Amino acid sequence: MNPERIYRIAGTLVKSQLRSGRSSNLGMRLFNKPRVILLLDSTLFLIAAGVAYGVLVLAGGMSEETSALLNTITLQGLTSLPALMPPTIFIAAVLFELSVSSKFASSDVVNWLPVSQTDYVSASTLSIAYMYSFVVAIALGFTFPLATRAALMPAWGASAVLSLVALFATGALVEIMRAALNRVTSAVYGRAKRGALVIRLAVVVLVILGMEFVFNPTIMSGVVGTFSGAVSSVFFVPFFWSSIAVSELAAGQLFLSAAFSALTVLFALLLLFVAVKVRARYWSPLPVTVEVTESEYSPRTGFLQSLGLSAVGAAIVRKDLRGFTRRRELLAYLAIPFVFGALIVVQQLTTLGANSSSGGAPPVYSFWLIGGLVTTMIASTSVGQEGKAILNIYASPVSPGVLLRAKLFVASLFGLGTTIAILVVSTFLAPGSVAGFAVSLLASVVIVMECVFIGLGVATRHPDLQERPRPRFVEPTWLTLAILLGIVLAFVTVFPLVLWPSASGYLEGVGLSYESAVGLGLAFGCLICIIAYRWAMSGAAKLLYELNA
Amino acid sequence: MRGTTLETQASVDSPSVPKNPLNGVAGISVVGVSKSFGTFKAVRELNLRVEPGEIMGLLGPNGAGKSTTMKLILGVVKPDSGTIRIFGKDVAREAVETKQLVGYVPETAQLYEFLSGVEYLDFVADMYGMAAAVRKREITQFLSALELAGHENQMISGYSQGMKQKIAITAALMHHPRLLILDESLNGLDPRSARIVKDVIRSLGREGYSILFSTHVLEIAEAICDRVAIMDQGKILASGTVPELRAKAGLPGSSLEEVFLKITGTSDLRDIVAELSK
């Protein structure tokens, strides 16, 4: 192990992470050195500490009972902090690792440099821990004033140190996963062929759904609640050793605390050792060969053309749909509808359990959530997804209208498919009137089309065609604006539906019936569709005018 | 001296230029084209003419403006001034129609790497509206000739650079374009495939295709091009047949490499080599 070399490699990996996502000069200037992370961590620590301190000041003089409760919560927080690091950071890191384009994942320069596995894995582990250290900084900042007030500073100090150790252990865990996935991918691709793509998609969706549930407030509070009393009951789980150490320290059990702290450090080192061994054994720097079919080539005759697309448009649609199931960096986008769908269904099930009498109400939130977010996101990124291969579109006889219609087809397929699926499931769970369902369906279609055109307008005007480890596909500022605009316009479109139950009296008083209110909303939506379509079309013409990639 | 201008306008009635069967309509006609990127002038007042059936070699050092010139002719980059016509059609006004006539192989193959080789070719065939039977025949023939048969169903991400280049060449040739623009298209090809592509280019030239071909391998240019244009700093410094260029450079009997070095003003490399060898 060469500490100087590890430091240099870790620094390079952090620089790569920091710079790969920057395209503006300002962003590059601000985020070009690893020490910016330290600065960011310090700032976040101070902000979080300031917020917590402000809350304490605003709360003023507390009763003894409230004060005791706050102390208990603070101790629970300090105890649970190191144990919450691994799930939080691991899932985020897994998502990032899975979303790195295979083109970049297989081109590690380190593969042909004279660097030992131990040095590289240690450096990579350190860089992951460093990149995610902001999570620890925020948590420690927030708990600092609370711990000071509750005279729990020793526990806070132990929690801080052990959280950092847990952060390192999580980094090692990500390294193990990275090498193991590389092996699994090679093995599965060798045998499962096209099935491997489906397996990968399923894995990503499951991971994201897992994250969704891990961060579910109910489950989070359950985990924190574990530490309220018998934390030692989970002594057999190594990831809890750090929390047990903090808990024992607070209870005055110094020997037990020291023992579990030592065990925590040893466990982190063990994970690093395993990560080195797994990488040495399984890492393959070569790109995997995937055979998508074994059948002889036979030109397709067009199902898509029967839906009104031209041959050129159908080819672009087919290509884009294949990209969604095959490109690692697009899998997260494909998973988003599943995640939001599951979220809404779970939420509705919870609501039904709590208040079954409210069943039957149209799930209005699903319109602007799915319509405004998922659809806009997919439409906005549709041009940037081409990357540098957009040269194929420029070099081919493709008109702006054909390109726009192809992108429109793909984005609306996702938007409409997801929204209608959720609407149907929601209606099944909470049946309502046929008329209500019809109105919801119509509103869904209008909203999805609004958002698709807004997204395409942004996609054609502000695509990000740069190919990097984690491509963005669209300029982030414009993506944010498009999402906000989509949500606002979608909300205005369904406003009469939302407003009617509480304001029907007033609206009828001004001569507006339910039907005319809904009609007004939908007419507004259609008008937006026309305006946004023209905007998107002029964007497509501008895009194809000259190659800027 | 760097950048000596020997001739700025390609000769139309050169003895090596095939007869024009289209009543004087050039395959490529570039008149007074300039293009700048910010303050950098990539192409300056360029004039170039390639006849049907002619293979024109475009030579020049790195950054000379060859790739920009090719992209201007293809229509993916717009000129600041001047006009470009392909078989009489204005590239700026009839973008889709002119692209239908062109096959283009870029300097680095930019393919959709998540598609298999045959899916990519099928995509390109759709772009050019190739009939099913024709595309199947063409794709099968090219894959077999370029020794890609057996790999066609693999995703392009797993291909070597040479295999990607073969796919890009197949995509450019299979729809039988009337104009071929080949930007260092032999890069990365194995000798057998390079030979096949060279022979195909010669054969297409004889069949009346216009071909604009850039390369850094001067022996290839000498072997397959009817005429050669040497570019530097966005300008054509000289053009003509290889014997004509030799005569203009005052180097009769010398190689095209020596002519190229003299015209681009980089002939005396002894000091550089001596410095690097220390």
mmCIF file of C-alpha atoms in Angstrom, chain B residues 105-267:
data_model
loop_
_atom_site.group_PDB
_atom_site.id
_atom_site.type_symbol
_atom_site.label_atom_id
_atom_site.label_comp_id
_atom_site.label_asym_id
_atom_site.label_seq_id
_atom_site.Cartn_x
_atom_site.Cartn_y
_atom_site.Cartn_z
ATOM 1 C CA VAL B 105 -18.119 8.489 -43.315
ATOM 2 C CA PRO B 106 -16.927 10.774 -40.516
ATOM 3 C CA GLU B 107 -13.395 10.899 -39.174
ATOM 4 C CA THR B 108 -14.501 8.980 -36.078
ATOM 5 C CA ALA B 109 -17.457 6.664 -36.488
ATOM 6 C CA GLN B 110 -20.325 8.108 -34.428
ATOM 7 C CA LEU B 111 -22.703 5.191 -34.124
ATOM 8 C CA TYR B 112 -25.561 4.329 -31.802
ATOM 9 C CA GLU B 113 -23.578 1.942 -29.650
ATOM 10 C CA PHE B 114 -26.612 0.369 -28.007
ATOM 11 C CA LEU B 115 -27.797 -0.996 -31.353
ATOM 12 C CA SER B 116 -26.391 -4.122 -32.934
ATOM 13 C CA GLY B 117 -24.463 -3.679 -36.177
ATOM 14 C CA VAL B 118 -27.341 -4.888 -38.295
ATOM 15 C CA GLU B 119 -29.902 -2.808 -36.359
ATOM 16 C CA TYR B 120 -27.819 0.286 -37.006
ATOM 17 C CA LEU B 121 -27.591 -0.483 -40.718
ATOM 18 C CA ASP B 122 -31.331 -1.137 -40.782
ATOM 19 C CA PHE B 123 -31.852 2.274 -39.144
ATOM 20 C CA VAL B 124 -29.715 3.978 -41.786
ATOM 21 C CA ALA B 125 -31.512 2.073 -44.555
ATOM 22 C CA ASP B 126 -34.798 3.430 -43.217
ATOM 23 C CA MET B 127 -33.352 6.943 -43.264
ATOM 24 C CA TYR B 128 -32.649 6.626 -46.974
ATOM 25 C CA GLY B 129 -35.881 4.782 -47.741
ATOM 26 C CA MET B 130 -34.230 1.614 -49.035
ATOM 27 C CA ALA B 131 -36.593 -1.158 -50.086
ATOM 28 C CA ALA B 132 -36.554 -4.260 -47.876
ATOM 29 C CA ALA B 133 -35.152 -6.625 -50.483
ATOM 30 C CA VAL B 134 -32.428 -4.200 -51.556
ATOM 31 C CA ARG B 135 -31.317 -3.417 -48.021
ATOM 32 C CA LYS B 136 -31.156 -7.079 -47.087
ATOM 33 C CA ARG B 137 -29.009 -7.850 -50.122
ATOM 34 C CA GLU B 138 -26.711 -4.872 -49.592
ATOM 35 C CA ILE B 139 -26.287 -5.362 -45.857
ATOM 36 C CA THR B 140 -25.600 -9.060 -46.227
ATOM 37 C CA GLN B 141 -23.050 -8.451 -48.986
ATOM 38 C CA PHE B 142 -21.186 -5.729 -47.133
ATOM 39 C CA LEU B 143 -21.132 -7.614 -43.838
ATOM 40 C CA SER B 144 -19.747 -10.637 -45.585
ATOM 41 C CA ALA B 145 -17.173 -8.711 -47.628
ATOM 42 C CA LEU B 146 -15.900 -6.756 -44.633
ATOM 43 C CA GLU B 147 -15.823 -9.883 -42.459
ATOM 44 C CA LEU B 148 -18.470 -8.676 -40.041
ATOM 45 C CA ALA B 149 -20.749 -11.647 -40.627
ATOM 46 C CA GLY B 150 -21.189 -13.426 -37.306
ATOM 47 C CA HIS B 151 -20.850 -10.158 -35.383
ATOM 48 C CA GLU B 152 -23.831 -8.366 -36.868
ATOM 49 C CA ASN B 153 -26.165 -9.161 -33.986
ATOM 50 C CA GLN B 154 -23.754 -7.943 -31.310
ATOM 51 C CA MET B 155 -24.180 -4.516 -29.767
ATOM 52 C CA ILE B 156 -21.813 -1.980 -31.345
ATOM 53 C CA SER B 157 -20.469 -1.018 -27.889
ATOM 54 C CA GLY B 158 -18.512 -4.275 -27.947
ATOM 55 C CA TYR B 159 -16.985 -3.664 -31.389
ATOM 56 C CA SER B 160 -13.359 -2.739 -32.010
ATOM 57 C CA GLN B 161 -12.594 0.619 -33.635
ATOM 58 C CA GLY B 162 -12.030 -1.095 -36.978
ATOM 59 C CA MET B 163 -15.362 -2.912 -36.805
ATOM 60 C CA LYS B 164 -17.132 0.364 -36.047
ATOM 61 C CA GLN B 165 -15.429 1.937 -39.039
ATOM 62 C CA LYS B 166 -16.569 -0.929 -41.264
ATOM 63 C CA ILE B 167 -20.159 -0.402 -40.109
ATOM 64 C CA ALA B 168 -19.870 3.327 -40.842
ATOM 65 C CA ILE B 169 -18.485 2.613 -44.316
ATOM 66 C CA THR B 170 -21.247 0.106 -45.018
ATOM 67 C CA ALA B 171 -23.841 2.642 -43.872
ATOM 68 C CA ALA B 172 -22.408 5.229 -46.268
ATOM 69 C CA LEU B 173 -22.149 2.930 -49.275
ATOM 70 C CA MET B 174 -25.146 0.616 -49.081
ATOM 71 C CA HIS B 175 -27.730 3.077 -50.363
ATOM 72 C CA HIS B 176 -25.634 3.816 -53.465
ATOM 73 C CA PRO B 177 -25.279 7.574 -52.993
ATOM 74 C CA ARG B 178 -24.204 9.640 -55.995
ATOM 75 C CA LEU B 179 -21.702 11.493 -53.833
ATOM 76 C CA LEU B 180 -19.430 9.931 -51.259
ATOM 77 C CA ILE B 181 -17.702 12.035 -48.617
ATOM 78 C CA LEU B 182 -15.064 9.991 -46.863
ATOM 79 C CA ASP B 183 -13.230 11.690 -44.013
ATOM 80 C CA GLU B 184 -10.156 9.562 -43.267
ATOM 81 C CA SER B 185 -12.415 6.575 -43.659
ATOM 82 C CA LEU B 186 -9.675 3.960 -43.872
ATOM 83 C CA ASN B 187 -8.479 4.680 -40.339
ATOM 84 C CA GLY B 188 -8.479 1.561 -38.196
ATOM 85 C CA LEU B 189 -9.234 -0.863 -41.002
ATOM 86 C CA ASP B 190 -7.240 -4.062 -41.367
ATOM 87 C CA PRO B 191 -5.272 -4.361 -44.650
ATOM 88 C CA ARG B 192 -7.797 -6.673 -46.283
ATOM 89 C CA SER B 193 -10.763 -4.442 -45.539
ATOM 90 C CA ALA B 194 -8.807 -1.326 -46.492
ATOM 91 C CA ARG B 195 -8.017 -2.937 -49.844
ATOM 92 C CA ILE B 196 -11.663 -3.844 -50.394
ATOM 93 C CA VAL B 197 -12.797 -0.313 -49.572
ATOM 94 C CA LYS B 198 -10.143 1.202 -51.864
ATOM 95 C CA ASP B 199 -11.216 -1.070 -54.704
ATOM 96 C CA VAL B 200 -14.877 -0.263 -54.069
ATOM 97 C CA ILE B 201 -14.065 3.462 -54.166
ATOM 98 C CA ARG B 202 -12.223 3.075 -57.479
ATOM 99 C CA SER B 203 -15.064 1.022 -58.882
ATOM 100 C CA LEU B 204 -17.671 3.575 -57.787
ATOM 101 C CA GLY B 205 -15.585 6.313 -59.382
ATOM 102 C CA ARG B 206 -15.652 4.428 -62.656
ATOM 103 C CA GLU B 207 -19.430 4.049 -62.348
ATOM 104 C CA GLY B 208 -19.871 7.823 -62.188
ATOM 105 C CA TYR B 209 -20.000 8.494 -58.442
ATOM 106 C CA SER B 210 -18.386 11.678 -57.191
ATOM 107 C CA ILE B 211 -16.054 11.005 -54.310
ATOM 108 C CA LEU B 212 -14.369 13.429 -51.929
ATOM 109 C CA PHE B 213 -11.769 11.591 -49.944
ATOM 110 C CA SER B 214 -9.490 12.861 -47.194
ATOM 111 C CA THR B 215 -6.554 10.952 -45.818
ATOM 112 C CA HIS B 216 -3.204 11.435 -44.163
ATOM 113 C CA VAL B 217 -1.806 8.392 -45.953
ATOM 114 C CA LEU B 218 -0.457 10.035 -49.094
ATOM 115 C CA GLU B 219 0.293 6.749 -50.851
ATOM 116 C CA ILE B 220 -3.417 5.935 -50.755
ATOM 117 C CA ALA B 221 -4.317 9.342 -52.142
ATOM 118 C CA GLU B 222 -1.772 8.898 -54.908
ATOM 119 C CA ALA B 223 -3.094 5.448 -55.711
ATOM 120 C CA ILE B 224 -6.821 6.106 -55.902
ATOM 121 C CA CYS B 225 -7.458 9.806 -56.474
ATOM 122 C CA ASP B 226 -7.940 11.337 -59.899
ATOM 123 C CA ARG B 227 -7.069 14.733 -58.498
ATOM 124 C CA VAL B 228 -5.740 16.021 -55.222
ATOM 125 C CA ALA B 229 -6.329 19.303 -53.378
ATOM 126 C CA ILE B 230 -3.910 20.324 -50.660
ATOM 127 C CA MET B 231 -5.413 22.474 -47.891
ATOM 128 C CA ASP B 232 -3.850 24.440 -45.091
ATOM 129 C CA GLN B 233 -5.243 27.120 -42.798
ATOM 130 C CA GLY B 234 -8.654 26.889 -44.427
ATOM 131 C CA LYS B 235 -7.416 27.488 -47.982
ATOM 132 C CA ILE B 236 -6.681 25.257 -50.935
ATOM 133 C CA LEU B 237 -2.999 25.788 -51.671
ATOM 134 C CA ALA B 238 -2.830 23.623 -54.746
ATOM 135 C CA SER B 239 -4.914 21.189 -56.709
ATOM 136 C CA GLY B 240 -4.559 18.983 -59.740
ATOM 137 C CA THR B 241 -3.382 15.533 -60.686
ATOM 138 C CA VAL B 242 -0.345 14.226 -58.842
ATOM 139 C CA PRO B 243 1.967 14.810 -61.870
ATOM 140 C CA GLU B 244 0.585 18.347 -62.137
ATOM 141 C CA LEU B 245 1.286 18.998 -58.469
ATOM 142 C CA ARG B 246 4.805 17.624 -58.830
ATOM 143 C CA ALA B 247 5.393 20.002 -61.716
ATOM 144 C CA LYS B 248 3.907 22.950 -59.847
ATOM 145 C CA ALA B 249 6.036 22.204 -56.796
ATOM 146 C CA GLY B 250 9.136 21.900 -58.987
ATOM 147 C CA LEU B 251 9.726 18.376 -57.763
ATOM 148 C CA PRO B 252 9.394 16.119 -60.831
ATOM 149 C CA GLY B 253 9.826 12.438 -59.993
ATOM 150 C CA SER B 254 9.412 13.000 -56.271
ATOM 151 C CA SER B 255 6.832 11.402 -53.998
ATOM 152 C CA LEU B 256 3.505 13.012 -53.108
ATOM 153 C CA GLU B 257 4.803 13.276 -49.543
ATOM 154 C CA GLU B 258 7.636 15.553 -50.644
ATOM 155 C CA VAL B 259 5.240 17.619 -52.746
ATOM 156 C CA PHE B 260 2.849 17.880 -49.788
ATOM 157 C CA LEU B 261 5.592 18.953 -47.390
ATOM 158 C CA LYS B 262 6.874 21.563 -49.799
ATOM 159 C CA ILE B 263 3.457 23.021 -50.548
ATOM 160 C CA THR B 264 2.470 23.160 -46.886
ATOM 161 C CA GLY B 265 5.839 24.698 -46.013
ATOM 162 C CA THR B 266 6.910 21.944 -43.639
ATOM 163 C CA SER B 267 9.582 20.272 -45.759
#
